């Protein structure tokens, strides 16, 4: 401004879901602290949404501080580990998160594409190793939270149709139009247009032998658009964020009503569940 005080900083950063994501930080209500003018209100917005609203009460100029600057390192390559859990069904563990591969006569389905392109690349490579020659026709997305949607574009680049609950479809259609120029991802480089389909309250994929059912988890407080998948032949329920115990980790502070809601929905659908596969943590008996 006319007093040479910074009022706003704008930039863009790469985001696996939103692409070239705008970030805006505004600084206001400057006060003098021992001869140093400092803003006492700092507001940060990411993609237009407020993510920080900070009120500064005091500032100590020239305070003693030791700042250790981290040295960036190349991330370790991600590899997917597979485990057969049924006839034509594999659990794929990559970067500590799980996806599920289901083989049909003429095509393949993958359930969940978490995190980012790097993880999707690892999962797709293992899928092609397990079942070479068959296309990945569908990617089932449980919900639009970023840890579960960051790898969706990688499967769209592979040619897979994205299946998600009705509520999530307009969101994906909108954000898939965002530019990815800072760090062009697989879909941006492929030149493909993503295909997104709604699941409705229930959807069935079958070839007469293999079956995959998808259900909307009605009334769950975690997310209004939450899907679960069910494999009736294996009696396995695949779910994300309705319940995820993490073996070897401290107890996760998950609201118990999420679990109650999951059980109520399973009973409403009359599913015969023997095991639950958690996107965040492997498989447990039901």
Short mmCIF file of C-alpha atoms in Angstrom, two decimals:
data_model
loop_
_atom_site.label_atom_id
_atom_site.label_comp_id
_atom_site.label_asym_id
_atom_site.label_seq_id
_atom_site.Cartn_x
_atom_site.Cartn_y
_atom_site.Cartn_z
CA UNK A 1 0.00 0.00 0.00
CA UNK A 2 1.04 3.67 0.15
CA UNK A 3 2.87 2.92 3.42
CA UNK A 4 4.88 0.10 1.84
CA UNK A 5 3.05 -2.47 3.95
CA UNK A 6 2.18 -5.76 2.33
CA UNK A 7 -1.59 -6.20 2.10
CA UNK A 8 -1.91 -9.32 -0.03
CA UNK A 9 0.15 -12.11 -1.56
CA UNK A 10 -1.29 -14.23 -4.38
CA UNK A 11 0.23 -17.34 -5.92
CA UNK A 12 -0.69 -20.77 -7.28
CA UNK A 13 0.45 -24.23 -6.22
CA UNK A 14 -0.11 -27.67 -7.68
CA UNK A 15 -2.87 -29.75 -6.13
CA UNK A 16 -3.69 -33.33 -7.27
CA UNK A 17 -7.44 -32.64 -7.21
CA UNK A 18 -7.77 -28.92 -7.99
CA UNK A 19 -4.84 -28.48 -10.36
CA UNK A 20 -3.32 -24.98 -10.38
CA UNK A 21 -4.80 -23.98 -7.03
CA UNK A 22 -4.87 -20.25 -6.18
CA UNK A 23 -3.66 -19.21 -2.73
CA UNK A 24 -4.31 -15.74 -1.34
CA UNK A 25 -2.97 -14.43 1.98
CA UNK A 26 -4.14 -11.02 3.19
CA UNK A 27 -2.47 -8.94 5.93
CA UNK A 28 -4.27 -6.14 7.80
CA UNK A 29 -4.59 -4.23 11.07
CA UNK A 30 -0.88 -3.45 11.27
CA UNK A 31 0.43 -2.33 14.69
CA UNK A 32 3.79 -1.11 15.89
CA UNK A 33 5.64 -3.59 18.10
CA UNK A 34 8.87 -2.05 19.39
CA UNK A 35 9.49 -0.20 16.15
CA UNK A 36 8.41 -3.07 13.91
CA UNK A 37 5.09 -2.86 12.08
CA UNK A 38 3.37 -6.24 11.89
CA UNK A 39 -0.12 -7.33 10.80
CA UNK A 40 -2.39 -8.46 13.59
CA UNK A 41 -4.84 -10.12 11.20
CA UNK A 42 -3.68 -12.75 8.69
CA UNK A 43 -6.23 -14.58 6.52
CA UNK A 44 -5.33 -17.37 4.10
CA UNK A 45 -7.63 -18.71 1.37
CA UNK A 46 -7.01 -21.75 -0.80
CA UNK A 47 -9.15 -22.09 -3.92
CA UNK A 48 -11.33 -19.35 -2.45
CA UNK A 49 -11.97 -21.21 0.80
CA UNK A 50 -10.68 -19.85 4.16
CA UNK A 51 -8.06 -22.16 5.65
CA UNK A 52 -6.48 -19.82 8.23
CA UNK A 53 -7.77 -16.82 10.16
CA UNK A 54 -5.09 -15.67 12.58
CA UNK A 55 -5.23 -12.86 15.12
CA UNK A 56 -1.79 -11.81 16.36
CA UNK A 57 -1.71 -10.65 19.97
CA UNK A 58 1.96 -9.86 20.42
CA UNK A 59 5.21 -9.70 18.49
CA UNK A 60 8.75 -9.87 19.88
CA UNK A 61 11.17 -8.17 17.47
CA UNK A 62 14.60 -9.78 17.14
CA UNK A 63 13.62 -12.65 19.39
CA UNK A 64 16.08 -15.51 19.75
CA UNK A 65 15.18 -18.26 17.30
CA UNK A 66 16.87 -21.25 15.74
CA UNK A 67 15.41 -22.12 12.38
CA UNK A 68 16.37 -25.43 10.82
CA UNK A 69 15.79 -25.37 7.11
CA UNK A 70 14.87 -28.87 5.89
CA UNK A 71 16.81 -30.19 2.94
CA UNK A 72 14.35 -31.45 0.33
CA UNK A 73 14.81 -35.01 -0.78
CA UNK A 74 13.39 -37.09 -3.58
CA UNK A 75 10.39 -39.10 -2.40
CA UNK A 76 10.87 -42.84 -2.32
CA UNK A 77 9.24 -44.62 -5.26
CA UNK A 78 5.80 -46.07 -4.49
CA UNK A 79 5.18 -49.74 -5.13
CA UNK A 80 1.91 -51.61 -4.77
CA UNK A 81 1.81 -54.93 -2.95
CA UNK A 82 -1.00 -57.30 -3.88
CA UNK A 83 -2.75 -60.02 -1.90
CA UNK A 84 -5.41 -62.30 -3.35
CA UNK A 85 -8.57 -62.17 -1.25
CA UNK A 86 -10.99 -63.98 -3.53
CA UNK A 87 -11.51 -65.50 -6.95
CA UNK A 88 -10.41 -62.67 -9.24
CA UNK A 89 -10.13 -60.19 -6.35
CA UNK A 90 -6.94 -58.62 -4.96
CA UNK A 91 -6.18 -56.19 -2.15
CA UNK A 92 -3.61 -53.63 -3.37
CA UNK A 93 -1.61 -51.83 -0.68
CA UNK A 94 0.35 -48.79 -1.87
CA UNK A 95 1.74 -46.01 0.33
CA UNK A 96 -0.20 -47.40 3.29
CA UNK A 97 -3.59 -47.04 1.57
CA UNK A 98 -5.64 -49.82 0.04
CA UNK A 99 -7.36 -50.28 -3.29
CA UNK A 100 -9.18 -53.38 -4.52
CA UNK A 101 -8.93 -54.99 -7.96
CA UNK A 102 -11.91 -56.98 -9.25
CA UNK A 103 -11.59 -59.03 -12.44
CA UNK A 104 -14.55 -59.56 -14.77
CA UNK A 105 -14.69 -61.54 -18.03
CA UNK A 106 -13.74 -58.67 -20.32
CA UNK A 107 -12.58 -55.88 -18.06
CA UNK A 108 -11.24 -54.84 -14.66
CA UNK A 109 -12.55 -52.60 -11.89
CA UNK A 110 -10.42 -50.82 -9.29
CA UNK A 111 -12.00 -49.51 -6.11
CA UNK A 112 -10.44 -46.29 -4.77
CA UNK A 113 -7.63 -44.11 -6.13
CA UNK A 114 -6.12 -42.30 -3.18
CA UNK A 115 -3.49 -39.62 -2.77
CA UNK A 116 -1.98 -38.69 -6.15
CA UNK A 117 -0.70 -39.75 -9.57
CA UNK A 118 2.35 -41.50 -8.12
CA UNK A 119 0.18 -43.89 -6.14
CA UNK A 120 -2.17 -44.44 -9.09
CA UNK A 121 0.81 -45.26 -11.29
CA UNK A 122 1.94 -47.89 -8.79
CA UNK A 123 -1.53 -49.44 -8.51
CA UNK A 124 -2.05 -49.48 -12.28
CA UNK A 125 1.36 -51.13 -12.78
CA UNK A 126 0.47 -53.89 -10.31
CA UNK A 127 -2.96 -54.33 -11.92
CA UNK A 128 -1.32 -54.87 -15.31
CA UNK A 129 1.12 -57.30 -13.74
CA UNK A 130 -1.67 -59.32 -12.12
CA UNK A 131 -4.08 -59.35 -15.07
CA UNK A 132 -2.28 -58.39 -18.26
CA UNK A 133 -4.29 -57.60 -21.36
CA UNK A 134 -7.59 -56.56 -19.75
CA UNK A 135 -8.57 -52.88 -19.64
CA UNK A 136 -9.44 -51.04 -16.44
CA UNK A 137 -12.99 -50.08 -17.38
CA UNK A 138 -14.11 -48.55 -14.09
CA UNK A 139 -12.60 -46.76 -11.09
CA UNK A 140 -14.94 -46.65 -8.09
CA UNK A 141 -14.48 -43.55 -5.91
CA UNK A 142 -15.82 -43.79 -2.35
CA UNK A 143 -16.05 -40.01 -1.83
CA UNK A 144 -14.53 -36.69 -2.83
CA UNK A 145 -12.32 -35.98 0.18
CA UNK A 146 -8.89 -35.19 -1.22
CA UNK A 147 -7.05 -38.16 0.33
CA UNK A 148 -9.50 -40.41 -1.54
CA UNK A 149 -9.79 -38.37 -4.74
CA UNK A 150 -6.19 -37.33 -5.44
CA UNK A 151 -5.47 -40.35 -7.63
CA UNK A 152 -8.74 -40.37 -9.60
CA UNK A 153 -7.38 -38.36 -12.53
CA UNK A 154 -4.62 -40.94 -13.05
CA UNK A 155 -7.22 -43.63 -13.73
CA UNK A 156 -9.17 -41.30 -16.01
CA UNK A 157 -5.94 -40.89 -18.00
CA UNK A 158 -5.82 -44.69 -18.28
CA UNK A 159 -9.27 -44.59 -19.89
CA UNK A 160 -11.27 -45.77 -16.89
CA UNK A 161 -14.77 -44.40 -16.32
CA UNK A 162 -15.12 -42.92 -12.84
CA UNK A 163 -18.08 -44.19 -10.78
CA UNK A 164 -19.00 -42.02 -7.80
CA UNK A 165 -22.12 -41.14 -5.86
CA UNK A 166 -24.52 -38.65 -7.48
CA UNK A 167 -23.57 -35.84 -5.11
CA UNK A 168 -19.88 -36.04 -6.10
CA UNK A 169 -20.34 -36.11 -9.88
CA UNK A 170 -20.84 -32.33 -10.39
CA UNK A 171 -17.82 -31.63 -8.18
CA UNK A 172 -15.53 -33.89 -10.22
CA UNK A 173 -16.90 -32.54 -13.50
CA UNK A 174 -16.12 -29.01 -12.34
CA UNK A 175 -12.62 -29.55 -10.95
CA UNK A 176 -11.60 -31.75 -13.90
CA UNK A 177 -11.91 -28.60 -16.02
CA UNK A 178 -9.24 -26.81 -13.96
CA UNK A 179 -5.86 -26.31 -15.65
CA UNK A 180 -2.87 -28.40 -14.54
CA UNK A 181 -0.08 -26.29 -15.99
CA UNK A 182 2.24 -25.99 -12.98
CA UNK A 183 2.79 -29.73 -12.83
CA UNK A 184 0.89 -31.40 -15.70
CA UNK A 185 -0.48 -34.70 -14.42
CA UNK A 186 -1.27 -37.90 -16.29
CA UNK A 187 -4.70 -36.72 -17.44
CA UNK A 188 -3.45 -33.31 -18.57
CA UNK A 189 -0.69 -34.98 -20.62
CA UNK A 190 -3.00 -37.65 -22.04
CA UNK A 191 -5.37 -35.24 -23.79
CA UNK A 192 -8.30 -37.44 -22.72
CA UNK A 193 -11.62 -36.15 -21.42
CA UNK A 194 -12.65 -37.87 -18.21
CA UNK A 195 -15.90 -39.85 -18.14
CA UNK A 196 -17.80 -39.75 -14.84
CA UNK A 197 -20.93 -41.77 -14.00
CA UNK A 198 -23.26 -41.68 -10.99
CA UNK A 199 -23.80 -44.78 -8.92
CA UNK A 200 -27.23 -43.92 -7.57
CA UNK A 201 -28.27 -45.45 -4.26
CA UNK A 202 -27.23 -48.88 -5.53
CA UNK A 203 -25.32 -50.12 -8.54
CA UNK A 204 -24.36 -53.62 -9.65
CA UNK A 205 -21.58 -54.73 -11.97
CA UNK A 206 -21.67 -58.38 -13.00
CA UNK A 207 -20.69 -60.75 -15.77
CA UNK A 208 -22.97 -63.50 -14.47
CA UNK A 209 -20.32 -64.94 -12.15
CA UNK A 210 -18.34 -62.08 -10.67
CA UNK A 211 -20.38 -59.49 -8.79
CA UNK A 212 -19.59 -56.06 -7.39
CA UNK A 213 -22.28 -54.06 -5.61
CA UNK A 214 -22.03 -50.37 -4.66
CA UNK A 215 -24.23 -48.70 -2.04
CA UNK A 216 -24.66 -45.14 -0.83
CA UNK A 217 -23.94 -44.96 2.89
CA UNK A 218 -27.04 -43.05 3.83
CA UNK A 219 -26.96 -40.66 6.79
CA UNK A 220 -23.24 -40.88 7.58
CA UNK A 221 -21.91 -37.71 9.21
CA UNK A 222 -18.44 -38.09 7.72
CA UNK A 223 -19.55 -37.35 4.17
CA UNK A 224 -22.94 -37.11 2.48
CA UNK A 225 -21.62 -38.76 -0.68
CA UNK A 226 -19.98 -41.84 0.83
CA UNK A 227 -20.06 -45.11 -1.15
CA UNK A 228 -19.19 -48.59 0.03
CA UNK A 229 -18.53 -51.62 -2.18
CA UNK A 230 -19.61 -55.18 -1.48
CA UNK A 231 -18.39 -58.46 -2.96
CA UNK A 232 -21.20 -60.99 -2.31
CA UNK A 233 -19.17 -64.01 -3.46
CA UNK A 234 -16.43 -63.23 -0.93
CA UNK A 235 -18.76 -61.58 1.63
CA UNK A 236 -16.32 -58.64 1.82
CA UNK A 237 -17.40 -55.05 2.49
CA UNK A 238 -14.99 -52.35 1.27
CA UNK A 239 -15.33 -49.01 3.03
CA UNK A 240 -13.48 -45.75 3.65
CA UNK A 241 -13.78 -43.48 6.68
CA UNK A 242 -16.89 -45.01 8.20
CA UNK A 243 -14.55 -47.09 10.35
CA UNK A 244 -10.83 -47.58 10.08
CA UNK A 245 -8.88 -49.18 12.91
CA UNK A 246 -5.14 -48.97 12.29
CA UNK A 247 -3.18 -51.97 13.60
CA UNK A 248 -0.09 -50.97 15.56
CA UNK A 249 -1.14 -47.32 15.74
CA UNK A 250 -2.66 -45.40 18.68
CA UNK A 251 -6.45 -45.60 18.88
CA UNK A 252 -7.98 -43.36 16.23
CA UNK A 253 -10.46 -40.82 17.67
CA UNK A 254 -13.27 -41.79 15.33
CA UNK A 255 -16.82 -40.82 16.28
CA UNK A 256 -18.68 -43.99 17.28
CA UNK A 257 -21.81 -42.84 15.46
CA UNK A 258 -19.97 -43.42 12.15
CA UNK A 259 -19.62 -47.10 13.00
CA UNK A 260 -23.20 -47.37 14.24
CA UNK A 261 -24.36 -45.81 10.97
CA UNK A 262 -22.29 -48.28 8.96
CA UNK A 263 -23.82 -51.26 10.78
CA UNK A 264 -27.34 -49.82 10.39
CA UNK A 265 -26.83 -49.46 6.64
CA UNK A 266 -25.44 -52.99 6.31
CA UNK A 267 -28.53 -54.28 8.12
CA UNK A 268 -30.83 -52.15 5.94
CA UNK A 269 -29.23 -53.60 2.78
CA UNK A 270 -29.38 -57.12 4.31
CA UNK A 271 -25.73 -57.79 3.37
CA UNK A 272 -24.07 -60.99 4.55
CA UNK A 273 -20.69 -59.54 5.58
CA UNK A 274 -17.88 -61.76 6.84
CA UNK A 275 -14.97 -59.29 6.52
CA UNK A 276 -14.47 -55.55 6.18
CA UNK A 277 -11.62 -54.14 4.11
CA UNK A 278 -10.62 -50.65 5.24
CA UNK A 279 -9.09 -48.29 2.69
CA UNK A 280 -7.06 -46.86 5.58
CA UNK A 281 -5.99 -50.08 7.21
CA UNK A 282 -6.41 -53.57 5.78
CA UNK A 283 -8.97 -56.24 6.56
CA UNK A 284 -10.80 -57.28 9.73
CA UNK A 285 -13.53 -59.80 10.57
CA UNK A 286 -16.98 -58.25 10.63
#
